[in-house]
Amino acid sequence: MICRYAVDELIGLSADCRAVDSERFEKTTYRMNIIKQKALSLIENAFGKSGRVLAVRAWESAGFVEIDVHFPEMVMSGWEKVQHAKIKVGEGVYRDYTPAGWDNETHTCTLYVDTMHNGPGSTWASSLQVGDPITYVGVSNTFHKPLSGKMIVLGDMSALGHYLALQQLAAGQSISGAIAVDEEDMAEFESTFRWNVKAVKKNDAGGLASLLQWTQDIDLTNTEVFIAGHIPTGIQLRKELKKRKDQPNSVRVQGFWS
Ligand SMILES: Cc1cc2nc3c(=O)[nH]c(=O)nc-3n(C[C@H](O)[C@H](O)[C@H](O)COP(=O)(O)OP(=O)(O)OC[C@H]3O[C@@H](n4cnc5c(N)ncnc54)[C@H](O)[C@@H]3O)c2cc1C
């Protein structure tokens, strides 16, 4: 809005004009939102498929939830890469979540959802109960798939399902790494996942400081590094790792949220 007003000043729009212009702008935005909602509901009618909640496990802190889902029509043809499904979390509102623990025979999986913040996705996931329907409009590939050699994963709790899916695809191949976790969830993380991927205490939005600290004692030579979750953290982490003398073979960032 500040920029628009600066432009108005430059082209000499009076305050009255601005008020009229602003009203017109709001009406246009309102119409655009209606058009967007209609387009989304057309897409949903054409491509929408549904699943059903089988079980819900909320973590003690209430900041994280595991949701077992039956998706009878889910097409996982790209299941050599980690997948993500676009899920309806409100009227005209969609968020991406990662199917982990995919079972091709039963067409079931688990969604691991961070609910520590306020947002439509977070509210939706926290409200789910056994038997609830879930609508999604498609499944697509992410950039991440298992690579030969030593794999290291880094991210925040929104990336937990993503890395569990990567581990499933990597089968017996070992993956190590660190996930930045809120202090109240650390014990539950360690007792739930007996894994080479460890919880480190999250001290900032995406856990940059603790993830960087964790990498300090690790030899990155000949490793493939995967980063997922908070976008600014992923970008910064990649920059820092690229500066190291023992540079990894690759650093692959998959941004989730900002
Ligand atoms: C390919 C892909 C796969 C994904 N898979 C998962 C998954 O398996 N599990 C999962 O939890 N998320 C996953 N996400 C992220 C998810 O789609 C949403 O972006 C996220 O859950 C936030 O949605 P929201 O509506 O709750 O909050 P938004 O409306 O997007 O944001 C509201 C506020 O909360 C903040 N915020 C958003 N997410 C977080 C967070 N995780 N921690 C702290 N603050 C946050 C935002 O900065 C903003 O201020 C994935 C995203 C992508 C692109």
XYZ file of C-alpha atoms and ligand atoms in Angstrom:
311
model
C 0.000 0.000 0.000
C 2.877 2.391 0.876
C 4.333 1.858 -2.609
C 0.967 2.503 -4.253
C 0.622 5.788 -2.351
C 4.164 6.791 -3.286
C 3.265 6.192 -6.943
C 0.014 8.180 -6.467
C 2.065 11.122 -5.152
C 4.339 10.950 -8.167
C 1.482 10.995 -10.653
C -0.319 13.670 -8.602
C -3.441 11.845 -7.355
C -5.300 13.878 -4.705
C -6.345 12.402 -1.340
C -9.994 12.194 -2.557
C -8.896 10.373 -5.680
C -6.893 8.015 -3.495
C -9.984 7.217 -1.395
C -12.028 6.469 -4.537
C -9.100 4.537 -5.995
C -8.676 2.599 -2.764
C -12.386 1.659 -2.752
C -12.059 0.463 -6.350
C -8.930 -1.482 -5.418
C -10.756 -3.234 -2.549
C -13.711 -4.098 -4.815
C -11.300 -5.517 -7.416
C -9.501 -7.575 -4.749
C -12.871 -8.848 -3.476
C -13.897 -9.852 -7.032
C -10.495 -11.508 -7.610
C -10.952 -13.525 -4.406
C -14.386 -14.684 -5.569
C -12.916 -15.670 -8.968
C -10.050 -17.506 -7.192
C -12.526 -19.364 -4.951
C -14.643 -20.322 -7.992
C -11.540 -21.517 -9.882
C -10.460 -23.572 -6.867
C -13.879 -25.136 -6.483
C -13.886 -25.993 -10.234
C -10.451 -27.631 -9.801
C -11.724 -29.418 -6.702
C -14.805 -30.689 -8.580
C -12.636 -31.905 -11.464
C -9.633 -33.339 -9.582
C -10.674 -33.577 -5.927
C -10.347 -36.979 -4.301
C -10.949 -37.989 -0.767
C -9.456 -39.981 2.062
C -10.558 -40.798 5.582
C -8.820 -40.372 8.928
C -8.012 -43.716 10.566
C -6.200 -42.515 13.681
C -4.906 -39.308 15.244
C -1.971 -39.054 17.676
C -1.461 -35.586 19.123
C 1.869 -35.016 20.849
C 1.783 -33.989 24.496
C 2.694 -30.375 23.723
C -0.254 -30.225 21.247
C 2.273 -28.686 18.845
C 2.516 -31.710 16.580
C 0.099 -34.312 15.279
C 0.396 -37.635 13.438
C -2.615 -38.509 11.265
C -3.093 -41.978 9.738
C -5.169 -41.735 6.563
C -6.724 -44.117 4.051
C -6.479 -42.632 0.545
C -8.159 -45.298 -1.666
C -7.598 -43.382 -4.937
C -4.185 -41.874 -4.264
C -1.852 -42.324 -7.252
C 1.745 -42.631 -6.056
C 3.331 -43.259 -9.462
C 6.236 -40.941 -8.571
C 7.037 -42.841 -5.379
C 10.764 -43.021 -5.981
C 10.883 -39.387 -4.915
C 9.290 -38.002 -1.744
C 5.742 -36.899 -2.634
C 3.459 -34.124 -1.398
C -0.333 -33.889 -1.520
C -2.287 -30.640 -1.894
C -4.893 -30.922 0.828
C -8.008 -28.826 1.464
C -7.717 -27.234 4.907
C -10.575 -24.736 4.572
C -12.981 -23.234 2.016
C -10.715 -22.439 -0.958
C -7.583 -22.981 1.185
C -5.037 -25.697 0.404
C -1.753 -26.711 2.053
C 0.883 -29.289 1.082
C 1.530 -32.261 3.344
C 3.824 -35.249 2.896
C 2.506 -38.823 2.798
C 4.946 -40.894 4.889
C 4.869 -44.609 5.633
C 3.029 -45.173 2.355
C 1.597 -48.702 2.058
C 0.846 -49.517 -1.552
C -1.435 -52.454 -0.698
C -3.707 -50.751 1.806
C -3.302 -47.239 0.343
C -2.641 -45.830 3.792
C -0.041 -43.377 5.046
C 0.702 -41.005 7.902
C 0.785 -37.211 7.737
C 3.110 -35.534 10.264
C 1.914 -31.988 10.835
C 3.520 -29.155 12.791
C 0.751 -27.372 14.715
C 2.888 -25.179 16.973
C 1.901 -22.001 15.025
C -1.426 -20.376 14.032
C -2.540 -20.955 10.462
C -5.383 -22.593 8.509
C -3.348 -25.794 7.993
C -2.387 -25.975 11.630
C -5.998 -25.392 12.801
C -7.311 -27.981 10.342
C -4.803 -30.666 11.423
C -5.457 -30.040 15.137
C -9.209 -30.435 14.635
C -9.156 -33.796 12.809
C -10.856 -36.810 14.351
C -11.134 -40.477 13.428
C -13.567 -40.929 10.513
C -13.234 -37.361 9.174
C -12.999 -37.040 5.373
C -9.932 -35.379 3.810
C -10.062 -33.774 0.354
C -6.942 -33.391 -1.796
C -6.416 -32.251 -5.374
C -3.311 -34.140 -6.391
C 0.039 -35.603 -5.479
C 3.355 -34.380 -6.917
C 7.076 -35.025 -6.694
C 9.480 -33.084 -4.518
C 13.165 -32.726 -5.520
C 14.277 -35.241 -2.899
C 14.986 -38.914 -3.532
C 17.583 -41.278 -2.050
C 21.086 -40.960 -3.508
C 23.955 -43.391 -3.284
C 26.522 -42.452 -0.671
C 26.207 -40.806 2.713
C 22.960 -38.845 3.165
C 22.501 -36.077 5.740
C 19.119 -34.440 6.348
C 18.490 -31.086 8.046
C 15.242 -29.257 8.753
C 12.477 -28.381 11.193
C 9.461 -30.388 12.357
C 7.455 -29.610 9.194
C 10.066 -31.778 7.415
C 9.775 -34.804 9.709
C 7.269 -36.674 7.487
C 9.357 -35.736 4.433
C 12.483 -37.349 5.920
C 10.591 -40.401 7.186
C 9.391 -40.858 3.589
C 12.974 -40.410 2.315
C 14.169 -43.033 4.822
C 11.412 -45.418 3.681
C 12.476 -44.961 0.040
C 16.148 -45.408 1.002
C 15.209 -48.729 2.667
C 18.244 -50.108 4.558
C 20.546 -47.252 3.515
C 21.434 -45.186 6.565
C 20.402 -41.535 6.818
C 21.712 -39.279 9.559
C 20.989 -35.669 10.374
C 19.284 -33.223 12.672
C 15.804 -31.782 13.045
C 15.252 -28.556 14.973
C 12.550 -29.269 17.550
C 10.818 -27.082 20.151
C 12.154 -27.860 23.616
C 8.849 -29.334 24.867
C 8.831 -31.880 21.998
C 12.441 -33.086 22.279
C 11.832 -35.998 24.673
C 8.843 -37.253 22.645
C 10.887 -37.042 19.433
C 13.738 -39.091 20.913
C 11.433 -41.745 22.408
C 9.271 -42.052 19.263
C 11.992 -42.176 16.608
C 14.973 -44.453 17.254
C 16.870 -43.073 14.329
C 20.194 -41.563 13.270
C 18.336 -38.294 12.740
C 18.539 -36.440 16.052
C 16.489 -33.677 17.642
C 18.340 -30.416 18.277
C 16.750 -27.636 20.306
C 15.147 -24.983 18.086
C 16.171 -21.457 19.131
C 14.939 -19.469 16.121
C 12.194 -19.696 13.444
C 13.680 -22.531 11.400
C 16.398 -23.767 13.773
C 19.296 -22.251 11.789
C 21.667 -21.779 14.746
C 21.249 -25.291 16.158
C 21.352 -26.989 12.741
C 24.566 -25.132 11.862
C 26.028 -26.054 15.243
C 25.170 -29.735 14.635
C 26.960 -29.729 11.264
C 30.153 -28.294 12.787
C 31.414 -31.659 14.057
C 30.395 -33.583 10.932
C 32.746 -34.349 8.052
C 30.749 -33.380 4.965
C 33.186 -34.802 2.413
C 31.360 -37.029 -0.098
C 27.964 -36.455 1.496
C 24.617 -35.574 -0.070
C 22.874 -32.965 2.073
C 19.084 -32.515 2.053
C 17.465 -29.447 3.599
C 13.686 -28.954 4.027
C 11.314 -26.714 5.978
C 11.647 -22.971 6.712
C 12.732 -21.318 3.443
C 15.078 -18.564 4.769
C 16.794 -21.126 7.026
C 17.285 -23.493 4.085
C 18.819 -20.756 1.928
C 21.177 -19.599 4.698
C 22.189 -23.136 5.689
C 23.040 -23.979 2.090
C 25.188 -20.823 1.811
C 27.078 -21.695 4.991
C 27.678 -25.335 4.010
C 28.909 -24.264 0.572
C 31.654 -22.202 2.268
C 33.188 -25.216 3.995
C 36.476 -26.786 2.960
C 34.943 -30.272 3.289
C 32.134 -29.324 0.885
C 29.376 -31.916 0.362
C 28.754 -33.362 -3.119
C 25.377 -31.626 -3.194
C 23.053 -29.533 -1.030
C 19.399 -29.873 -2.105
C 16.928 -27.428 -0.574
C 13.159 -28.062 -0.592
C 11.413 -24.995 0.846
C 8.133 -25.502 2.736
C 7.142 -22.283 4.520
C 8.370 -18.761 5.332
C 6.279 -29.888 -0.627
C 5.767 -29.497 0.740
C 5.548 -30.468 1.703
C 5.119 -30.115 2.994
N 4.923 -31.091 3.923
C 4.575 -30.745 5.193
C 4.380 -31.754 6.203
O 4.451 -32.956 5.943
N 4.092 -31.329 7.469
C 3.966 -29.988 7.801
O 3.714 -29.667 8.971
N 4.094 -29.030 6.844
C 4.388 -29.378 5.566
N 4.511 -28.407 4.601
C 4.205 -27.011 4.969
C 2.672 -26.777 4.879
O 2.219 -26.937 3.551
C 2.252 -25.378 5.315
O 2.995 -24.414 4.646
C 2.439 -25.168 6.799
O 1.816 -26.190 7.501
C 1.803 -23.905 7.270
O 0.455 -23.817 6.934
P -0.544 -23.058 7.879
O -1.790 -22.813 7.109
O -0.637 -23.776 9.187
O 0.184 -21.667 8.182
P 0.381 -20.424 7.175
O -0.925 -19.764 6.922
O 1.151 -20.888 5.979
O 1.318 -19.499 8.059
C 0.816 -18.851 9.243
C 1.993 -18.363 10.088
O 2.651 -19.479 10.674
C 4.041 -19.489 10.335
N 4.385 -20.909 10.088
C 3.970 -21.684 9.047
N 4.460 -22.939 9.172
C 5.202 -22.943 10.316
C 5.967 -23.940 10.985
N 6.074 -25.194 10.510
N 6.587 -23.604 12.143
C 6.495 -22.345 12.649
N 5.785 -21.351 12.054
C 5.148 -21.648 10.911
C 4.172 -18.622 9.083
O 5.435 -18.014 9.044
C 3.059 -17.600 9.292
O 3.516 -16.551 10.106
C 4.902 -28.745 3.312
C 5.080 -27.762 2.317
C 5.509 -28.130 1.053
C 5.708 -27.049 0.018
